[in-house]
Short mmCIF file of C-alpha atoms in Angstrom, two decimals:
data_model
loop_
_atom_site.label_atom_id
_atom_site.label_comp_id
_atom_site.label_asym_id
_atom_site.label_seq_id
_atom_site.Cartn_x
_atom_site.Cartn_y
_atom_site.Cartn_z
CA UNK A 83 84.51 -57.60 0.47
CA UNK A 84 86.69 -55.44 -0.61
CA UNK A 85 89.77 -53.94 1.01
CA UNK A 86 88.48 -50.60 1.33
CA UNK A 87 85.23 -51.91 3.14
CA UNK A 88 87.59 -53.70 5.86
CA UNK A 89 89.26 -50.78 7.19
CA UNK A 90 86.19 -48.73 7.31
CA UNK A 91 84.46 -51.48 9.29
CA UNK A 92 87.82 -51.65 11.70
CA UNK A 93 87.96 -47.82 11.56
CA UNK A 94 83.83 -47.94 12.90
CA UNK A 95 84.80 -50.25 15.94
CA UNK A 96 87.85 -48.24 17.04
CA UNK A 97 85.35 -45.19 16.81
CA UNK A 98 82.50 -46.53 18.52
CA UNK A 99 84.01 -48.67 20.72
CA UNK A 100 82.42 -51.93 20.30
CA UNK A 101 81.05 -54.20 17.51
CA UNK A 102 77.54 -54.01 18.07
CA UNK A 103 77.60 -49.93 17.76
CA UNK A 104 80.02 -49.88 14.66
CA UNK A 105 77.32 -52.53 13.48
CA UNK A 106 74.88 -50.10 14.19
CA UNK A 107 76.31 -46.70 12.70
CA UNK A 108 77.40 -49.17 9.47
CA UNK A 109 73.87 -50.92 8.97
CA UNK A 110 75.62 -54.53 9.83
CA UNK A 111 74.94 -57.21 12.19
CA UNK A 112 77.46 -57.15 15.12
CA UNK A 113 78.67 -60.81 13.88
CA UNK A 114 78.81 -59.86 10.65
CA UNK A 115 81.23 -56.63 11.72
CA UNK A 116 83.00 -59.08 13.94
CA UNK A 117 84.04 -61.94 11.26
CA UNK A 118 85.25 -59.24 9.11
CA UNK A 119 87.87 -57.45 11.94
CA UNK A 120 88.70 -61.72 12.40
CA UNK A 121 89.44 -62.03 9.06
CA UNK A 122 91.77 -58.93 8.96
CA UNK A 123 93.54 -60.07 11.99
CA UNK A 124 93.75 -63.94 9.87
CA UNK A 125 95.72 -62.53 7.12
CA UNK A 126 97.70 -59.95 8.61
CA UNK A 127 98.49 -62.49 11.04
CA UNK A 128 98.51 -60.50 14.20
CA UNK A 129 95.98 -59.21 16.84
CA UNK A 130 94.60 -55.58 15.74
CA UNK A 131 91.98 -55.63 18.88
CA UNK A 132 92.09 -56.07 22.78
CA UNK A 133 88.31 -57.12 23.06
CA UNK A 134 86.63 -56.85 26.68
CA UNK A 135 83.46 -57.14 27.65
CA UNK A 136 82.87 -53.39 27.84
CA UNK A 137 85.12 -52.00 25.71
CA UNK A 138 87.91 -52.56 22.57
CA UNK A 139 91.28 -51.14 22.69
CA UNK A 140 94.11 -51.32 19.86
CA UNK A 141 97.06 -53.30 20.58
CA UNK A 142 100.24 -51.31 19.14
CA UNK A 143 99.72 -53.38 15.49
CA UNK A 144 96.40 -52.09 15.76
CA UNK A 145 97.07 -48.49 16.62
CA UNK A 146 99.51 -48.51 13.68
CA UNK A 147 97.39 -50.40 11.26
CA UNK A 148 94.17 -47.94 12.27
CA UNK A 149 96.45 -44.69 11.71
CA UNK A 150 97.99 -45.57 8.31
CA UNK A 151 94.19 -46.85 7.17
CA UNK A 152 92.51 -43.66 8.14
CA UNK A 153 95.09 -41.53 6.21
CA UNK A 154 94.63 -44.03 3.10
CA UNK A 155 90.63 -43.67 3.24
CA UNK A 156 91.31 -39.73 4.09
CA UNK A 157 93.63 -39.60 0.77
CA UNK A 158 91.53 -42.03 -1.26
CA UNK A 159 87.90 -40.17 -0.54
CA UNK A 160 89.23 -37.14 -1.17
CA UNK A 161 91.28 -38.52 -5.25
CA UNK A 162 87.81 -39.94 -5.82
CA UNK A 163 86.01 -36.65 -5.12
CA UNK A 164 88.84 -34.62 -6.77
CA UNK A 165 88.34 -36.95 -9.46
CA UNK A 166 84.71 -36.59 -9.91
CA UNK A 167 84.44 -32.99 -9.84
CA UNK A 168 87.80 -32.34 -12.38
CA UNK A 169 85.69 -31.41 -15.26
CA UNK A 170 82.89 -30.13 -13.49
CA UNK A 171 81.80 -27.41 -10.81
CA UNK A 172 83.64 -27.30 -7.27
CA UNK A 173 81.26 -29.04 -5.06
CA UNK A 174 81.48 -30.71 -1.53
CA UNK A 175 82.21 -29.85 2.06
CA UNK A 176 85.51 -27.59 3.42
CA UNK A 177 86.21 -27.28 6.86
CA UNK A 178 88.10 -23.54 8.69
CA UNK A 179 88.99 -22.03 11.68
CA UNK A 180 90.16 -18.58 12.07
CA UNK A 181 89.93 -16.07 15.15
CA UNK A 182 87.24 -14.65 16.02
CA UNK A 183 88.20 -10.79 14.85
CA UNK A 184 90.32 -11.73 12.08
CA UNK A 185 87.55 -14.28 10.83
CA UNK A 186 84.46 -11.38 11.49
CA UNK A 187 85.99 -8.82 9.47
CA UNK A 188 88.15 -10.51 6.33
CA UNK A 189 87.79 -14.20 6.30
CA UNK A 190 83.72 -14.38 6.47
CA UNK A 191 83.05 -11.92 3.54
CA UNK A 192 85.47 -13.84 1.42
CA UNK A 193 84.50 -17.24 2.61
CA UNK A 194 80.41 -15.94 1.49
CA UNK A 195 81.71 -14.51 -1.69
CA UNK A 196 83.93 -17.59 -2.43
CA UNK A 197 80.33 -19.72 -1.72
CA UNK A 198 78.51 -17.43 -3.90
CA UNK A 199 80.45 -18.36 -6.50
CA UNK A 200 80.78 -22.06 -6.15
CA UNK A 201 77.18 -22.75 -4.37
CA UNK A 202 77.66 -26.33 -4.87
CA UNK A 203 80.57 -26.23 -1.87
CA UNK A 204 79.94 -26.53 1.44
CA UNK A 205 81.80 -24.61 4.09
CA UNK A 206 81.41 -25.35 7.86
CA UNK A 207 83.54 -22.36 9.92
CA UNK A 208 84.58 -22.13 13.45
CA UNK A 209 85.22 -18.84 15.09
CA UNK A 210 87.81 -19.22 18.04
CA UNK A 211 90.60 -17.56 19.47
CA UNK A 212 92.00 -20.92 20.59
CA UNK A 213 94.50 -22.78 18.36
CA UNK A 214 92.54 -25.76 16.83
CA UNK A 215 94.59 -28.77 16.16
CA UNK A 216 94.14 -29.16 12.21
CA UNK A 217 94.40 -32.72 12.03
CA UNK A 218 93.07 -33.75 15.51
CA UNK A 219 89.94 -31.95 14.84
CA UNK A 220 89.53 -32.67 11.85
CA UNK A 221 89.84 -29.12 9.34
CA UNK A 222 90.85 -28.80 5.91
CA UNK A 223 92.42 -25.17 6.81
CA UNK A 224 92.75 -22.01 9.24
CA UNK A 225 93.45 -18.57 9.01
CA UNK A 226 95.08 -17.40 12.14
CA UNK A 227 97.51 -13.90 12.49
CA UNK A 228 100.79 -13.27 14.81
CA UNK A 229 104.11 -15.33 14.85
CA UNK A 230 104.09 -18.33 13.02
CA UNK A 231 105.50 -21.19 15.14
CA UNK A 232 107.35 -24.10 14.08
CA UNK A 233 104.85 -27.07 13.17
CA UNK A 234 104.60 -29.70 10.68
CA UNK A 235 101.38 -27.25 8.76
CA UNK A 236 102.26 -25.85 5.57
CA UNK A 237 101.73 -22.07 5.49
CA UNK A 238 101.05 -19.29 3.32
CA UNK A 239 101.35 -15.41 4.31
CA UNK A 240 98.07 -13.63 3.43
CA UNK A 241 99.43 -10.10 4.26
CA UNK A 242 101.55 -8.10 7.12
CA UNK A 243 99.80 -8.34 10.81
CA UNK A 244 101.32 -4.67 11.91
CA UNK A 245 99.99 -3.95 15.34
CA UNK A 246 99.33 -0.51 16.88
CA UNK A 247 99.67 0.78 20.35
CA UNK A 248 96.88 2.60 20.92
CA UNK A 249 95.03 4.53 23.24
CA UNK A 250 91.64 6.97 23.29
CA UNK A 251 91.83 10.70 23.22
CA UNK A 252 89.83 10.59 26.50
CA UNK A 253 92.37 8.26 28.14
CA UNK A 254 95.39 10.51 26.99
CA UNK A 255 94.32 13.33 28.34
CA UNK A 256 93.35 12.31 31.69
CA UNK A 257 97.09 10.18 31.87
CA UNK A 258 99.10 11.83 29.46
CA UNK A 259 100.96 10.33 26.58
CA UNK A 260 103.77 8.18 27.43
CA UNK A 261 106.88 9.53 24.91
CA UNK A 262 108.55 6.20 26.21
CA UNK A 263 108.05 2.36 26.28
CA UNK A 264 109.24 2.22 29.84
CA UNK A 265 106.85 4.74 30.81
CA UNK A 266 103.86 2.12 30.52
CA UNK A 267 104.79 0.45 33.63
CA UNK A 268 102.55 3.40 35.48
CA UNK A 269 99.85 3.67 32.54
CA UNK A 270 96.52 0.85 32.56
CA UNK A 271 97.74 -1.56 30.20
CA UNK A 272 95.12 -3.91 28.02
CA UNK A 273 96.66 -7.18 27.42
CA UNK A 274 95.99 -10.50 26.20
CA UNK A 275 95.71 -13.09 28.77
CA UNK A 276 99.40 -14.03 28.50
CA UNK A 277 101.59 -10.77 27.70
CA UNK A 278 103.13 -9.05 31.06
CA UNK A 279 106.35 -7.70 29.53
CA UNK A 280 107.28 -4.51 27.53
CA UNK A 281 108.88 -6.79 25.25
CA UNK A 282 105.40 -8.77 24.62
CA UNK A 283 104.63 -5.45 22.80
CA UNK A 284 107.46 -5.37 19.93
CA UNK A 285 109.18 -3.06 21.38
CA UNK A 286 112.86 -3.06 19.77
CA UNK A 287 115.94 -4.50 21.39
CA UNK A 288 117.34 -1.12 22.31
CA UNK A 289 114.60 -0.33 24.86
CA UNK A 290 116.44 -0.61 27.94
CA UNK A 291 115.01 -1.33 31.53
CA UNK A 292 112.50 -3.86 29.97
CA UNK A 293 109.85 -4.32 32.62
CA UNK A 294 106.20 -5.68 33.02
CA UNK A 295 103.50 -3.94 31.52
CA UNK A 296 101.41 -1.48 34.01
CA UNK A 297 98.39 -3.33 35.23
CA UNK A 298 94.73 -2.89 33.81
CA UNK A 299 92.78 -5.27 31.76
CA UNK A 300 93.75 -8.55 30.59
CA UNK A 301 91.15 -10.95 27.95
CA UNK A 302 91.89 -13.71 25.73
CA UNK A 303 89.75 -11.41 22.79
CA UNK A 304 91.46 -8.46 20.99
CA UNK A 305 87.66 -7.73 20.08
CA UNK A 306 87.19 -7.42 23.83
CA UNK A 307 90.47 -4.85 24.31
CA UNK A 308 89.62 -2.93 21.64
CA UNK A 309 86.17 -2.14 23.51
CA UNK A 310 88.10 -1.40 26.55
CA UNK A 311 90.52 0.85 24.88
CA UNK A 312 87.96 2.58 22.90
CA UNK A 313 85.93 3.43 26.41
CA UNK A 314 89.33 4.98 27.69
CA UNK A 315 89.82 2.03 30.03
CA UNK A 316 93.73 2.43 28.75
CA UNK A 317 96.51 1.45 26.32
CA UNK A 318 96.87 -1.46 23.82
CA UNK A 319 98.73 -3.22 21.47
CA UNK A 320 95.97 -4.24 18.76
CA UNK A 321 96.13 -5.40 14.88
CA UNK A 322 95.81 -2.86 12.23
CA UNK A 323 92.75 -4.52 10.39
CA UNK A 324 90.85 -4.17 13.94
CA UNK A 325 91.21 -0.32 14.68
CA UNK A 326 92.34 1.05 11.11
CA UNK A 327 89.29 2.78 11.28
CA UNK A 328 89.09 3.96 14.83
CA UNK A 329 92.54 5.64 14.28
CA UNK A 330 91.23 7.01 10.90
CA UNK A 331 87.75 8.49 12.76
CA UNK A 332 90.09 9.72 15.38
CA UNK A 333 88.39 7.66 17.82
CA UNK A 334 92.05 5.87 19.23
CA UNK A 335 95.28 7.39 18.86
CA UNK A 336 98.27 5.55 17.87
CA UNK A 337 101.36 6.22 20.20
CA UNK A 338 104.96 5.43 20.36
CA UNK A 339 105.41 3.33 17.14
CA UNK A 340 108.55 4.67 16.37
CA UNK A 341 109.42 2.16 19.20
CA UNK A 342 108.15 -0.70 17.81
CA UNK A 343 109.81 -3.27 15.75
CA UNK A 344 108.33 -3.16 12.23
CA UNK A 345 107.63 -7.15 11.93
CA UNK A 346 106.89 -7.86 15.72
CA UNK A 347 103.42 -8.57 14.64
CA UNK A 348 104.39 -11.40 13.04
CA UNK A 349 101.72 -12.05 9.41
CA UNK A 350 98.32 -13.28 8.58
CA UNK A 351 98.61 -17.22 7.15
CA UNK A 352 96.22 -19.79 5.88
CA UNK A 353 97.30 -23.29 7.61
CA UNK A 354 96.43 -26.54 6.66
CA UNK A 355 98.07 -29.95 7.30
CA UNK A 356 100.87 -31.64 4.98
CA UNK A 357 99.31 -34.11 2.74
CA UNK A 358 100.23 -36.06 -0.70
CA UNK A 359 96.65 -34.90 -1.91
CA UNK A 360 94.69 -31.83 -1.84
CA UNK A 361 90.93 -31.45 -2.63
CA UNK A 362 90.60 -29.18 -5.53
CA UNK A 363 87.88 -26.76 -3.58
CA UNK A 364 89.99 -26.65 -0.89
CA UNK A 365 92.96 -25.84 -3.24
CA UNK A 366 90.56 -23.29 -5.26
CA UNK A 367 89.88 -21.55 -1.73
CA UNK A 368 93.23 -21.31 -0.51
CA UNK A 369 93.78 -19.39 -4.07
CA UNK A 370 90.89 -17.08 -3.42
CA UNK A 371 91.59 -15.81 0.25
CA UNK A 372 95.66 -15.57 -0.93
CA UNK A 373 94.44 -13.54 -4.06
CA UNK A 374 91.75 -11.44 -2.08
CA UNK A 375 93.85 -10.45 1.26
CA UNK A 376 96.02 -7.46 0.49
CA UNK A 377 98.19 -5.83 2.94
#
C-alpha cells in the first residue's frame, strides 16, 4: 500500500470517528482499516490514536501527523489535477463565499459568465454576510468588501468600496437634512448590527463631539437597510454598488459626504488561503473577477 493510501485511511478514521465507519465510507473491512493505522503507528514508532470503545481521539503525534497529511493530500490532489488539465480545458470543482449584496449584484454574473466559458468547472457558491473561515470550511476563495483585517489570507483589491450616506427624499423632508455629522444623534439612523458611533460612519478625524448614532434600525444585511432607507424609515451609510442607482433615479439622496473620509469604506478583495500550490481554475478565476471588477 502505498503511502498516499495510509494517510487517507488515517485521515477517514479521524473523520468518522471510528474504524468500522472509515471502513465503511472507504469500501474496507474495519480490520483491514485497522492493521493499516497499526502499521503507521509501527514505523513511525509512536501512538497516532487514543482508541475507546466509542470513540478515537488523536494523541498530540497524531494531531500533528493528521494536519501536515491533510495539507500534503490537499497540495498533492490538487498538482495532479493541475497537472492533468495543463494542456487541456479548465475543468473541476471551485469553492466561494461572498456577501450576500456584493455576491447578488457583481460576483454571480461573473461567476455564470466565467462558467459559461469554462463549462467543464464546477463552482459551488455560498451567499452570507458572515465571515466564513477559508480553510476551516473548506473554500478555495471569497469576495468580501470593507476593511481588510490582518490575517494570514492573501488578498487582492477588486475595486474602491466608497460608501454613501444616504437618505430618501420623503425622509428629508419630513426631518430635514442634517448639514452636520453631529446632527445625526436626533435623526433615525440605519445601522449594521454592530456600528453605534459617528465614527463607525467615516466620518473624518476633525468631527468633533463624536457621539452615538441616533437610534432607528439596526440588521446584519445592507440589502435589508437599503429597503428601510428607501421606504423613508431614515439615514444610512450604504456601498456605492448597492444604491448607485437609487441616487441616480433620485430615489435616495446622498448627504454630508464632504464629511466623510474618502477611504473609510475600506475596498472590495478576493481572499483565499496561503498555499505552495494553486489550482489553475481557481488561479484562471481569480484573473477573471480581478480583470472584470472596475471601480
Amino acid at each position: 500500500m502505498t503511502q498516499k493510501a495510509e494517510l487517507e485511511i488515517l485521515l477517514a478514521v479521524v473523520d468518522h470517528g471510528s474504524f468500522s465507519a472509515a471502513a465503511r465510507a472507504l469500501g474496507l473491512t474495519p480490520s483491514a482499516v485497522g492493521k493499516r493505522v497499526y502499521q503507521l503507528e509501527q514505523r513511525l514508532r509512536v501512538p497516532l490514536l487514543v482508541r475507546s470503545t466509542r470513540r478515537m481521539t488523536l494523541t498530540e503525534a497524531g494531531q500533528r501527523y493528521a494536519e501536515e497529511a491533510r495539507d500534503i493530500l490537499t497540495r498533492l490532489t490538487a498538482l495532479e489535477e493541475d497537472i492533468a488539465d495543463d494542456t487541456g480545458n479548465l475543468r473541476g470543482p471551485i469553492s466561494l463565499t461572498s456577501s450576500a449584496a456584493l455576491g447578488q449584484l457583481h460576483v454571480v454574473p461573473l461567476v455564470i459568465e466565467f462558467m459559461e466559458l469554462n463549462p467543464e468547472v464546477e463552482i459551488e457558491m455560498l451567499l452570507t454576510d458572515k465571515i466564513v473561515d477559508l480553510v476551516a470550511e473548506g473554500f478555495d476563495i471569497a469576495v468580501r468588501s470593507g476593511v481588510l483585517p490582518d490575517s494570514s489570507l492573501v488578498s487582492r483589491k477588486l475595486m474602491n468600496n466608497r460608501r454613501l450616506l444616504c437618505a430618501s427624499p420623503i425622509y428629508l423632508e419630513r426631518f430635514g437634512t442634517p448639514r452636520q455629522p453631529q446632527e445625526l444623534t436626533a435623526h433615525k439612523c440605519l445601522c449594521l448590527t454592530r456600528e453605534k458611533q459617528l465614527s463607525d460612519w467615516g466620518f473624518t478625524r476633525t468631527v468633533s463631539g463624536i457621539s452615538r448614532l441616533g437610534p432607528g434600525f439596526s440588521c446584519n444585511s445592507l440589502e435589508a437597510l437599503r429597503a428601510a432607507c428607501c421606504a423613508g424609515r431614515g439615514i444610512a451609510w450604504l456601498p456605492e454598488f448597492l444604491v448607485a442607482h437609487d441616487v441616480q433615479t433620485g430615489r435616495l439622496r446622498s448627504i454630508l459626504q464632504g464629511h466623510v473620509e474618502p477611504d473609510a469604506g475600506g475596498g472590495v478583495y478576493i481572499l483565499r488561503p496561503e498555499m505552495s500550490y494553486l489550482p489553475r481554475r481557481v488561479r484562471a478565476l481569480i484573473d477573471f473577477l480581478a480583470d472584470r471588477f472596475t471601480d
